[in-house]
PDB file of C-alpha atoms and ligand atoms in Angstrom:
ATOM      1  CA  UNK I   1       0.000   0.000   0.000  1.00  0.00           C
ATOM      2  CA  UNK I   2       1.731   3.297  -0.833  1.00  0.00           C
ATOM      3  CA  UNK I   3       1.488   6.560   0.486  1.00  0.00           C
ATOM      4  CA  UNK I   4      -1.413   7.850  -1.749  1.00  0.00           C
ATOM      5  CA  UNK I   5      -4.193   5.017  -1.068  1.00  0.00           C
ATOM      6  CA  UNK I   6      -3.598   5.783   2.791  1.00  0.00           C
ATOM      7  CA  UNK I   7      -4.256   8.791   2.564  1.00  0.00           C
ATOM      8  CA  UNK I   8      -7.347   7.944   0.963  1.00  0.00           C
ATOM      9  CA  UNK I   9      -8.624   5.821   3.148  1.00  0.00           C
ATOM     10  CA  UNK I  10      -8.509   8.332   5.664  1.00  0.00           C
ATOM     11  CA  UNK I  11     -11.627  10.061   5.048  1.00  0.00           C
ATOM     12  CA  UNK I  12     -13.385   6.781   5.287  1.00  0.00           C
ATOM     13  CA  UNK I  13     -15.729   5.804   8.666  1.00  0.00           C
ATOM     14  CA  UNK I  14     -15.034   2.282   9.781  1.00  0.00           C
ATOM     15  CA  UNK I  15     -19.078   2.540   9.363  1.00  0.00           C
ATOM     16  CA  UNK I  16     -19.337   3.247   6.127  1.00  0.00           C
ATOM     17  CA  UNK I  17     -19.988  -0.507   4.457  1.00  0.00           C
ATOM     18  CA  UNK I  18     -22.619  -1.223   2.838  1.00  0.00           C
ATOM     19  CA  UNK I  19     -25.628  -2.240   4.485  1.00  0.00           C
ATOM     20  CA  UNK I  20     -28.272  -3.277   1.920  1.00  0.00           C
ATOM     21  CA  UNK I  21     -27.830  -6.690   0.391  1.00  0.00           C
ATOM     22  CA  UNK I  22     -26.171  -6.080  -3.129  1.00  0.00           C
ATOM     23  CA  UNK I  23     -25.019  -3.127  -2.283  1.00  0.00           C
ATOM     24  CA  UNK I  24     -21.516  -2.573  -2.955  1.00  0.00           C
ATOM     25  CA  UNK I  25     -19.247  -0.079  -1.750  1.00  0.00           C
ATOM     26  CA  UNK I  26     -15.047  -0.029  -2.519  1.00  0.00           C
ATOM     27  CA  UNK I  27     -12.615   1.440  -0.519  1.00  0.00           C
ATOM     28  CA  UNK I  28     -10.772   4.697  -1.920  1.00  0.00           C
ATOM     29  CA  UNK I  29      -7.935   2.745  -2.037  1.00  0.00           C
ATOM     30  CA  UNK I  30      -6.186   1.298  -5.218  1.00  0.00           C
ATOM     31  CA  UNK I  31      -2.922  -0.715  -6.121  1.00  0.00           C
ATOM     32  CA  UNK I  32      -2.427  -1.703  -9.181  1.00  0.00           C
ATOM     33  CA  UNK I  33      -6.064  -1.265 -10.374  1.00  0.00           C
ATOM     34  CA  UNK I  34      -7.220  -3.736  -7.889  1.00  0.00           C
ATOM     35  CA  UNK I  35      -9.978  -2.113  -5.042  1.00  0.00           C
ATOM     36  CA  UNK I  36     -11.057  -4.068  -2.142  1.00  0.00           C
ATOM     37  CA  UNK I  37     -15.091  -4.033  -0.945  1.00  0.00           C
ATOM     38  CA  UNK I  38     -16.035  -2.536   2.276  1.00  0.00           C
ATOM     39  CA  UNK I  39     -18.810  -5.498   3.159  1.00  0.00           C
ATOM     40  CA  UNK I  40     -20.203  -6.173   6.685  1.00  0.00           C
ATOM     41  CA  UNK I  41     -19.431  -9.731   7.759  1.00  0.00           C
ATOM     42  CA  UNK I  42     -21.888 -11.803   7.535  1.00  0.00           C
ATOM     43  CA  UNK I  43     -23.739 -12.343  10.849  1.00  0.00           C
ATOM     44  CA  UNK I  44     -23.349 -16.225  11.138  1.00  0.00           C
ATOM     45  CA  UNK I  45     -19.451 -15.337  10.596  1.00  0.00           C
ATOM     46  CA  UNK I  46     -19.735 -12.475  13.555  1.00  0.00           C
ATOM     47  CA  UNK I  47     -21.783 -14.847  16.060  1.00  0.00           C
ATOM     48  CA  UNK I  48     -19.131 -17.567  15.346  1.00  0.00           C
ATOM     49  CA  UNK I  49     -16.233 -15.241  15.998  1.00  0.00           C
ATOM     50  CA  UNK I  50     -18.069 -13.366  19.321  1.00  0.00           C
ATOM     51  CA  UNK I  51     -19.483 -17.165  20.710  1.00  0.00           C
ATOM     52  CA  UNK I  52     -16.252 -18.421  20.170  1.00  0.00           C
ATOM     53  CA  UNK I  53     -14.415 -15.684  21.836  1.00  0.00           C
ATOM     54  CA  UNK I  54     -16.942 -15.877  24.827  1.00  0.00           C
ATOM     55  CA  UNK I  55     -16.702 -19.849  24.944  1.00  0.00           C
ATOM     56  CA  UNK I  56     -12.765 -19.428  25.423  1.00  0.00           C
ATOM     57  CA  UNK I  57     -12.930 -16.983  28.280  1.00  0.00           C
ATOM     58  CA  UNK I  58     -15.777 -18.944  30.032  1.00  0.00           C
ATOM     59  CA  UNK I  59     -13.778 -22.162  29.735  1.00  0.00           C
ATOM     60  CA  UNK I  60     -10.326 -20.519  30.681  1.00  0.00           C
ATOM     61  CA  UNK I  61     -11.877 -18.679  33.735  1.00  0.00           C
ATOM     62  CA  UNK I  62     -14.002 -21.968  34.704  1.00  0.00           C
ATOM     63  CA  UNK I  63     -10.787 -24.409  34.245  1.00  0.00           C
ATOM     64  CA  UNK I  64      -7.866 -22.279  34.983  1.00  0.00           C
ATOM     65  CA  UNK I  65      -8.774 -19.429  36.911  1.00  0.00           C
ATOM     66  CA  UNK I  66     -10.926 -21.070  39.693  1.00  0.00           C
ATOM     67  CA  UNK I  67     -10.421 -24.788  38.307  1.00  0.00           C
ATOM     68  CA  UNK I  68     -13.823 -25.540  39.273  1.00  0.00           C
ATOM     69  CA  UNK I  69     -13.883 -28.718  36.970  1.00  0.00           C
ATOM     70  CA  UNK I  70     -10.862 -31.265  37.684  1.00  0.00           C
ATOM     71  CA  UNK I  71      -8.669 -31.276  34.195  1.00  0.00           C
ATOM     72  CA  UNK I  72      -8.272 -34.832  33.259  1.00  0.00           C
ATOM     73  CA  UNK I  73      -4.774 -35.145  34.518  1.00  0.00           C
ATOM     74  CA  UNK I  74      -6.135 -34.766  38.086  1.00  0.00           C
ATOM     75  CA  UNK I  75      -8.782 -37.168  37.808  1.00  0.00           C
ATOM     76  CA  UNK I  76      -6.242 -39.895  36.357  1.00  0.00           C
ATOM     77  CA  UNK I  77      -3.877 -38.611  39.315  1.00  0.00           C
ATOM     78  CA  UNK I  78      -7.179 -39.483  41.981  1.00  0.00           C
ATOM     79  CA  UNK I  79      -7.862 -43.191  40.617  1.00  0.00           C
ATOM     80  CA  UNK I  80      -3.526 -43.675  41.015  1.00  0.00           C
ATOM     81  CA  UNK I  81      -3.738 -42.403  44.401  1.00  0.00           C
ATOM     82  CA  UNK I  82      -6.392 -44.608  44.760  1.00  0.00           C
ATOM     83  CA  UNK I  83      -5.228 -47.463  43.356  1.00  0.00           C
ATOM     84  CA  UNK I  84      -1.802 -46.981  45.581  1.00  0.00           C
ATOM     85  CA  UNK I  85      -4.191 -46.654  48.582  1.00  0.00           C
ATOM     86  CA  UNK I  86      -5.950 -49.406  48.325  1.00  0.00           C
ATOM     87  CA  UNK I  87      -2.440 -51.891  47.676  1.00  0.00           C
ATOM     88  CA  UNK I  88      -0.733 -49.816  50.772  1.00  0.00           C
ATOM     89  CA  UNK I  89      -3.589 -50.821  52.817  1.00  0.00           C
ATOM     90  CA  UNK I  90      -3.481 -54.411  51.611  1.00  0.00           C
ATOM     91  CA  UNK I  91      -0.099 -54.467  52.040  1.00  0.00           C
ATOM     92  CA  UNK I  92      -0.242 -53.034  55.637  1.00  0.00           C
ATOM     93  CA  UNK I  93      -2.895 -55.635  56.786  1.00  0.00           C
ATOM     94  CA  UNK I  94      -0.845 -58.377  55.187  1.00  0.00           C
ATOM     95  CA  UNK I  95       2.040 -57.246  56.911  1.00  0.00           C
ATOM     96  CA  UNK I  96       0.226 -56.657  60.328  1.00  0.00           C
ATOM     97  CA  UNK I  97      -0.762 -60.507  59.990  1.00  0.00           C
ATOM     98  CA  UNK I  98       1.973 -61.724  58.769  1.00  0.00           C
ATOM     99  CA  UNK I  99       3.027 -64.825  60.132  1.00  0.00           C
ATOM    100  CA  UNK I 100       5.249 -68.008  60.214  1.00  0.00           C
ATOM    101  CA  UNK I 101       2.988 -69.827  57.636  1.00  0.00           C
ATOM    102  CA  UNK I 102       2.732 -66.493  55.362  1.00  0.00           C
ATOM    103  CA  UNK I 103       6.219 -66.033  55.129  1.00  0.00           C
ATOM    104  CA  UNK I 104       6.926 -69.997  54.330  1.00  0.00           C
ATOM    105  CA  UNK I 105       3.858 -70.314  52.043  1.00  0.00           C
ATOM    106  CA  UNK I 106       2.946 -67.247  50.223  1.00  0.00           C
ATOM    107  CA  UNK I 107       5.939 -65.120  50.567  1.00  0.00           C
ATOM    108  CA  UNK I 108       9.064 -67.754  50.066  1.00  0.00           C
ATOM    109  CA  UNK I 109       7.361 -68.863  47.353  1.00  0.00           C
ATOM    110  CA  UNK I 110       6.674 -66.260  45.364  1.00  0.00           C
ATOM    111  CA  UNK I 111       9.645 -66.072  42.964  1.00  0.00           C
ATOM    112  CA  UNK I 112       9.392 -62.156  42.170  1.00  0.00           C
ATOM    113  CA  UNK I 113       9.204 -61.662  46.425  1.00  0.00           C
ATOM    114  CA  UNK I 114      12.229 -64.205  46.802  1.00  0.00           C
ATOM    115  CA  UNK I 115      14.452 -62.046  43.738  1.00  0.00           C
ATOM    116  CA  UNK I 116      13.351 -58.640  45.575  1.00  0.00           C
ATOM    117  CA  UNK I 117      14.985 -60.140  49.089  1.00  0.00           C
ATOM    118  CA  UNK I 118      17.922 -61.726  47.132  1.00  0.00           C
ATOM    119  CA  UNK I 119      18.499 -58.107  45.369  1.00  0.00           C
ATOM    120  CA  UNK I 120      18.545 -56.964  48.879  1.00  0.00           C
ATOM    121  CA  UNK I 121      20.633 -59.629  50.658  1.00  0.00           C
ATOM    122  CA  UNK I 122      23.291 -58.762  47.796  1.00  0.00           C
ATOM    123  CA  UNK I 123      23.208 -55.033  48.662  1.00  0.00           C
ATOM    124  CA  UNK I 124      22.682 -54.666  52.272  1.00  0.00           C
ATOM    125  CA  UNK I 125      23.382 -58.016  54.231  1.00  0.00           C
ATOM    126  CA  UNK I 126      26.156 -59.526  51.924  1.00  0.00           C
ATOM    127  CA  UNK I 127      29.347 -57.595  53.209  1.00  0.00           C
ATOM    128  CA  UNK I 128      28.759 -59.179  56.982  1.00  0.00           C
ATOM    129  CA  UNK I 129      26.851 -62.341  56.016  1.00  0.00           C
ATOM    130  CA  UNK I 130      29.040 -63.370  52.603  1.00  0.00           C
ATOM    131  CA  UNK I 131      28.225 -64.444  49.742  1.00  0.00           C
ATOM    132  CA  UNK I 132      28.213 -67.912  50.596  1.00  0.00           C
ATOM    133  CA  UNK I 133      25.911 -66.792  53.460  1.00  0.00           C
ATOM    134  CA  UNK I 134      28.844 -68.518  56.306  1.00  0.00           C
ATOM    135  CA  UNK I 135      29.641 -64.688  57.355  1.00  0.00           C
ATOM    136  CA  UNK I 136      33.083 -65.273  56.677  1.00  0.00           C
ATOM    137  CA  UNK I 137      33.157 -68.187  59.094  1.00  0.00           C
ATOM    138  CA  UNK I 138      31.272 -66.448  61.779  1.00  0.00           C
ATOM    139  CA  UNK I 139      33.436 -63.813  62.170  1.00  0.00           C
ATOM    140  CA  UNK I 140      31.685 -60.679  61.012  1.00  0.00           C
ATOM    141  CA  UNK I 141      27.818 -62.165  61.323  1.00  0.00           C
ATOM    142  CA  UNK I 142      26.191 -65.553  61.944  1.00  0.00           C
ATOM    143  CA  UNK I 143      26.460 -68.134  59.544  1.00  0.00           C
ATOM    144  CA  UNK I 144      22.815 -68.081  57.369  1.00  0.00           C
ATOM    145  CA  UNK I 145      23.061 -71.901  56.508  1.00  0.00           C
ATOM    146  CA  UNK I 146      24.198 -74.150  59.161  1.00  0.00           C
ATOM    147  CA  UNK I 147      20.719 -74.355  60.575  1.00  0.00           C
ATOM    148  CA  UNK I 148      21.468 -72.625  63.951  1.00  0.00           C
ATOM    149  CA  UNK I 149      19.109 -69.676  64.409  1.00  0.00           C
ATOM    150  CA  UNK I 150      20.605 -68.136  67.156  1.00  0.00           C
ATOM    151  CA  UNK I 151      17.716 -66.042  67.767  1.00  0.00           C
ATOM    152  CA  UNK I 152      14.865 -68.199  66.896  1.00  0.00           C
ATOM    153  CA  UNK I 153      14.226 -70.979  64.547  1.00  0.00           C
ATOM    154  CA  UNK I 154      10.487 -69.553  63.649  1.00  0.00           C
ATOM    155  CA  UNK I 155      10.279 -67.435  60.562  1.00  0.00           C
ATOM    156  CA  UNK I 156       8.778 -65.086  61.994  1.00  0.00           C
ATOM    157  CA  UNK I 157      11.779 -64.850  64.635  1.00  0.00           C
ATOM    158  CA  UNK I 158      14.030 -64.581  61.734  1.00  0.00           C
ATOM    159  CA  UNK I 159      11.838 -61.840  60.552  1.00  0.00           C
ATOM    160  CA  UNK I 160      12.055 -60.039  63.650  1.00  0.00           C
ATOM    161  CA  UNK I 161      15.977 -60.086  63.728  1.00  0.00           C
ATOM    162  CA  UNK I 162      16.563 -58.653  61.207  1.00  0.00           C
ATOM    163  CA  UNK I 163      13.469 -55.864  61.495  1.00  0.00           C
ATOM    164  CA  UNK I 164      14.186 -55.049  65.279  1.00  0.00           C
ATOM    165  CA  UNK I 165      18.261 -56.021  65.796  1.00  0.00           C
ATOM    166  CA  UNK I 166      19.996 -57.699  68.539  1.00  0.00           C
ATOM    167  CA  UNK I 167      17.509 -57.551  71.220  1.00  0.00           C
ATOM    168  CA  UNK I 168      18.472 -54.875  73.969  1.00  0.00           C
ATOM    169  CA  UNK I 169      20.774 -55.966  76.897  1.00  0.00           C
ATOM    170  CA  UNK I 170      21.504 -58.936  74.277  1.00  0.00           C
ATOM    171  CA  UNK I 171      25.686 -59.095  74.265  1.00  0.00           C
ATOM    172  CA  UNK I 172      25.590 -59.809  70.193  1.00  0.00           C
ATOM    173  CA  UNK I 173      28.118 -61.461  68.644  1.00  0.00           C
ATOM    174  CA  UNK I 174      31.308 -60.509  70.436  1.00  0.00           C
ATOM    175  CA  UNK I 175      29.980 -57.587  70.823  1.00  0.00           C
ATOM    176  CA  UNK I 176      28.969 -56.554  67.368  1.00  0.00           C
ATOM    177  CA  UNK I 177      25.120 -56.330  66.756  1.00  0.00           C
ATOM    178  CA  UNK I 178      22.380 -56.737  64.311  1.00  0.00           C
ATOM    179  CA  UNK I 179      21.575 -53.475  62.975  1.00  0.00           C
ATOM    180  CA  UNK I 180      17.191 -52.455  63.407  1.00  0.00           C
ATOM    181  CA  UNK I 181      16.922 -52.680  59.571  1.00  0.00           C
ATOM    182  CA  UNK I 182      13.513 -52.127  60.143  1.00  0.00           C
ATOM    183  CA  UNK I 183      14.052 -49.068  61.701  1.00  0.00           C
ATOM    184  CA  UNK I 184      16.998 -47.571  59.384  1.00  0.00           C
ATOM    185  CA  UNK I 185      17.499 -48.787  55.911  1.00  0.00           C
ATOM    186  CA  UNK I 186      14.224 -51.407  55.404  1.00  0.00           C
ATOM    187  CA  UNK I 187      10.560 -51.093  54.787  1.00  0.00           C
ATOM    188  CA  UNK I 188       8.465 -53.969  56.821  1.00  0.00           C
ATOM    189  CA  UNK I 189       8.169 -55.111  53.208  1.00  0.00           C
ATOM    190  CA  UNK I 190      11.778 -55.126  52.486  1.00  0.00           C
ATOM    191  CA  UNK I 191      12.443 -56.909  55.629  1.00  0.00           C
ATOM    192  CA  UNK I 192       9.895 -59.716  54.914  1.00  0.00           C
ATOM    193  CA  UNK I 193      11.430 -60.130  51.321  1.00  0.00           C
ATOM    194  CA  UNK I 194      15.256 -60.542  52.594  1.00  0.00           C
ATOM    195  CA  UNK I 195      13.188 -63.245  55.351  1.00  0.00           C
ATOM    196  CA  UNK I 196      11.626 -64.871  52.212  1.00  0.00           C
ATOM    197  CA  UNK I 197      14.492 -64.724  50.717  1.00  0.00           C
ATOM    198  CA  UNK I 198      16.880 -66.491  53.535  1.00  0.00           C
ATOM    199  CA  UNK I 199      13.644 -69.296  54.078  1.00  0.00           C
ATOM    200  CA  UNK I 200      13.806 -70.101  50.168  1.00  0.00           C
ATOM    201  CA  UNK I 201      17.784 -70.756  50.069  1.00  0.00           C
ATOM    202  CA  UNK I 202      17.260 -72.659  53.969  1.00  0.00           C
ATOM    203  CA  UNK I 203      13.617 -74.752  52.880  1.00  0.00           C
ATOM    204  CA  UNK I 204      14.855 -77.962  55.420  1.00  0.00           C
ATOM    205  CA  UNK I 205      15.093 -75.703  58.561  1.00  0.00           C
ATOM    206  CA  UNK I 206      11.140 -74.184  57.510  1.00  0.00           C
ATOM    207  CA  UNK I 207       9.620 -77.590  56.523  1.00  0.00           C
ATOM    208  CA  UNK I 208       7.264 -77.980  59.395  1.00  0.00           C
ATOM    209  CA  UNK I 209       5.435 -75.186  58.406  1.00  0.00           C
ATOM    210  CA  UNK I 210       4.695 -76.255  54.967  1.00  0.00           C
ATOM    211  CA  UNK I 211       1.712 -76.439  53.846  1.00  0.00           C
TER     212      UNK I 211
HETATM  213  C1  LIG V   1      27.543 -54.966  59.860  1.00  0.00           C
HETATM  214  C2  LIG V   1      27.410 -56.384  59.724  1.00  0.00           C
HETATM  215  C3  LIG V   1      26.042 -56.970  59.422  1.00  0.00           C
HETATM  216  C4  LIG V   1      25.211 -56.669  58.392  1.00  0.00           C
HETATM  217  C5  LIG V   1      25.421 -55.648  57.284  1.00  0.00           C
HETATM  218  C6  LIG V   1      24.075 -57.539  58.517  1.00  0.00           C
HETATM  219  N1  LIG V   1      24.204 -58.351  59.598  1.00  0.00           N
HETATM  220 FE1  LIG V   1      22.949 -59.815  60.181  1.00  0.00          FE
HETATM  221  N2  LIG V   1      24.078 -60.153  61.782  1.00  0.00           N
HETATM  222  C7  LIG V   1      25.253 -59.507  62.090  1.00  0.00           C
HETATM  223  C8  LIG V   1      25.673 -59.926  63.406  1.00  0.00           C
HETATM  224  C9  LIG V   1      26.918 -59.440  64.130  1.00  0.00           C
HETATM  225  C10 LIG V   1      24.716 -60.826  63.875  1.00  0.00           C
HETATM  226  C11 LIG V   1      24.673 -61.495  65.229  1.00  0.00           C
HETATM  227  C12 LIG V   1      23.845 -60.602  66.127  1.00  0.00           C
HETATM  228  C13 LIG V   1      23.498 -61.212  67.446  1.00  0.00           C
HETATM  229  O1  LIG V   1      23.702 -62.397  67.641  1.00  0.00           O
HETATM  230  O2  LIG V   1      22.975 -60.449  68.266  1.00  0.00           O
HETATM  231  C14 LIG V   1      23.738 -60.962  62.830  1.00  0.00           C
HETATM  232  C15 LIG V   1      22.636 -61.806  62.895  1.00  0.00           C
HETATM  233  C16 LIG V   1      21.747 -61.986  61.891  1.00  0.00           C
HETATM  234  C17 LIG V   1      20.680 -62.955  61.918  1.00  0.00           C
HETATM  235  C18 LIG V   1      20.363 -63.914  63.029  1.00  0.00           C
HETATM  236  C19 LIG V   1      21.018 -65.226  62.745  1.00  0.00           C
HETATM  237  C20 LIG V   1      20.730 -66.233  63.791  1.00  0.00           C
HETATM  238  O3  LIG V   1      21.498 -67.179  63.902  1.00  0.00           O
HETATM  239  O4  LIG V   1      19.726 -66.079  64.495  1.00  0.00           O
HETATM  240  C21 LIG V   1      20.013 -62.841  60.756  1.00  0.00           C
HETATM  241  C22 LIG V   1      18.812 -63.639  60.304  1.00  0.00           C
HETATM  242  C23 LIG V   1      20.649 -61.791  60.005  1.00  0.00           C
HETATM  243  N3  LIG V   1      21.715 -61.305  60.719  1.00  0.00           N
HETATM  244  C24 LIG V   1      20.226 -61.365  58.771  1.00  0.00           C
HETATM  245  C25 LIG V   1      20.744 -60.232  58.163  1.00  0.00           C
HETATM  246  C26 LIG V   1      20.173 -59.633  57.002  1.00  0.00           C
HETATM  247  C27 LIG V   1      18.954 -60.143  56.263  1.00  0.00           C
HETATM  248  C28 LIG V   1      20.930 -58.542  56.707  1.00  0.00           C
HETATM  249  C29 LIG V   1      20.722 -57.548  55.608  1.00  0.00           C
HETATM  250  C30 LIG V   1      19.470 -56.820  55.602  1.00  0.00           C
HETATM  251  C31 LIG V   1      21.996 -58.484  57.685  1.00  0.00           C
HETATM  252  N4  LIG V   1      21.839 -59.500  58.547  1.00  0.00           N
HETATM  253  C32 LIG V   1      22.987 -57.535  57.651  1.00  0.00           C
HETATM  254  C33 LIG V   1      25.914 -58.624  61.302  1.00  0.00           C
HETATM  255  C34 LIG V   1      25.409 -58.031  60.183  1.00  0.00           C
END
């Protein structure tokens, strides 16, 4: 647009389209011998454009501003939560029940709970205990094969070793004592995997409470 057609578009009122149907006014404009009509949108085009414009700042205001309606991330977050809620509390009761013929008969047989308590044998227990689980002979742990549980032969004894420590006023093993996994490094879970675990590689010493 050069200098000239602005300036004659400047004596032009933005009201000055044409109102009657086939009526047909050009702006004063010209390039090139091409003119451009001054038409009124249609109205269906103008209630689009205003309903749309009104839709987006009821929805932003409704969803962002005051988030009166949960977006669907937060509804998907709710059923997780949920979902989690409902296996914590499972798992809670489970483990506030557990007992010796749980841990022998659903827990030391599960192979993905026995691999979980292996996994943490090798990263927690095996520096003391050794790989070969003789505690290199007895001297930095008990031995976790020769079928002496020092601190009780039931599983759920074993579980409570290793959850709670040496018992208080309990001397240890010249002098050095079980650490409260439980309380420190462990979940109750954890604990009860690593007491699957040691049940699974010591099945002769847990036979009795077979099922
Ligand atoms: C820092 C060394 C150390 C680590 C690490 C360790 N223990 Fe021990 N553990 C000991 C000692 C020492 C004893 C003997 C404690 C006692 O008699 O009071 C013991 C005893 C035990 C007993 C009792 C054995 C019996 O004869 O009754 C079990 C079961 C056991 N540990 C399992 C574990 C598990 C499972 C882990 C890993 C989560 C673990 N320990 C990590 C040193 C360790």
């Amino acid at each position: 647009m050069d200098k000239d057609s602005k300036q004659a578009d400047d004596g032009v009122k933005r009201a000055d389209y044409a109102t009657q149907k086939g009526e047909v006014i050009l702006r004063k404009h010209e390039y090139d011998g091409i003119q451009e009509y001054d038409q009124k949108l249609p109205n269906w085009w103008l209630v689009a454009l205003w309903a749309s414009i009104a839709a987006f700042l009821i929805y932003y205001t409704v969803y962002y501003t005051f988030n009166m309606v949960p977006s669907f991330a937060d509804s998907m977050d709710a059923k997780v939560e949920a979902v989690q809620e409902t296996r914590k509390k499972a798992l809670a009761e489970t483990l506030a029940n557990l007992d010796d013929s749980t841990l022998v008969n659903e827990w030391s047989t599960d192979a993905k709970i026995v691999a979980a308590g292996s996994e943490i044998y090798a990263s927690q227990c095996v520096a003391c205990h050794g790989a070969d689980y003789k505690a290199n002979g007895g001297i930095t742990g008990r031995a976790l094969d020769d079928g002496i549980w020092e601190h009780g032969s039931k599983p759920m004894d074993v579980f409570k070793i290793i959850n709670d420590g040496t018992p208080e006023g309990s001397p240890g093993l010249n002098n050095m004592k079980m650490e409260a996994w439980g309380k420190t490094k462990l979940s109750a879970k954890q604990v009860a995997e690593v007491t699957a675990f040691l049940i699974s590689i010591n099945p002769k010493d847990f036979a009795e409470y077979k099922k």
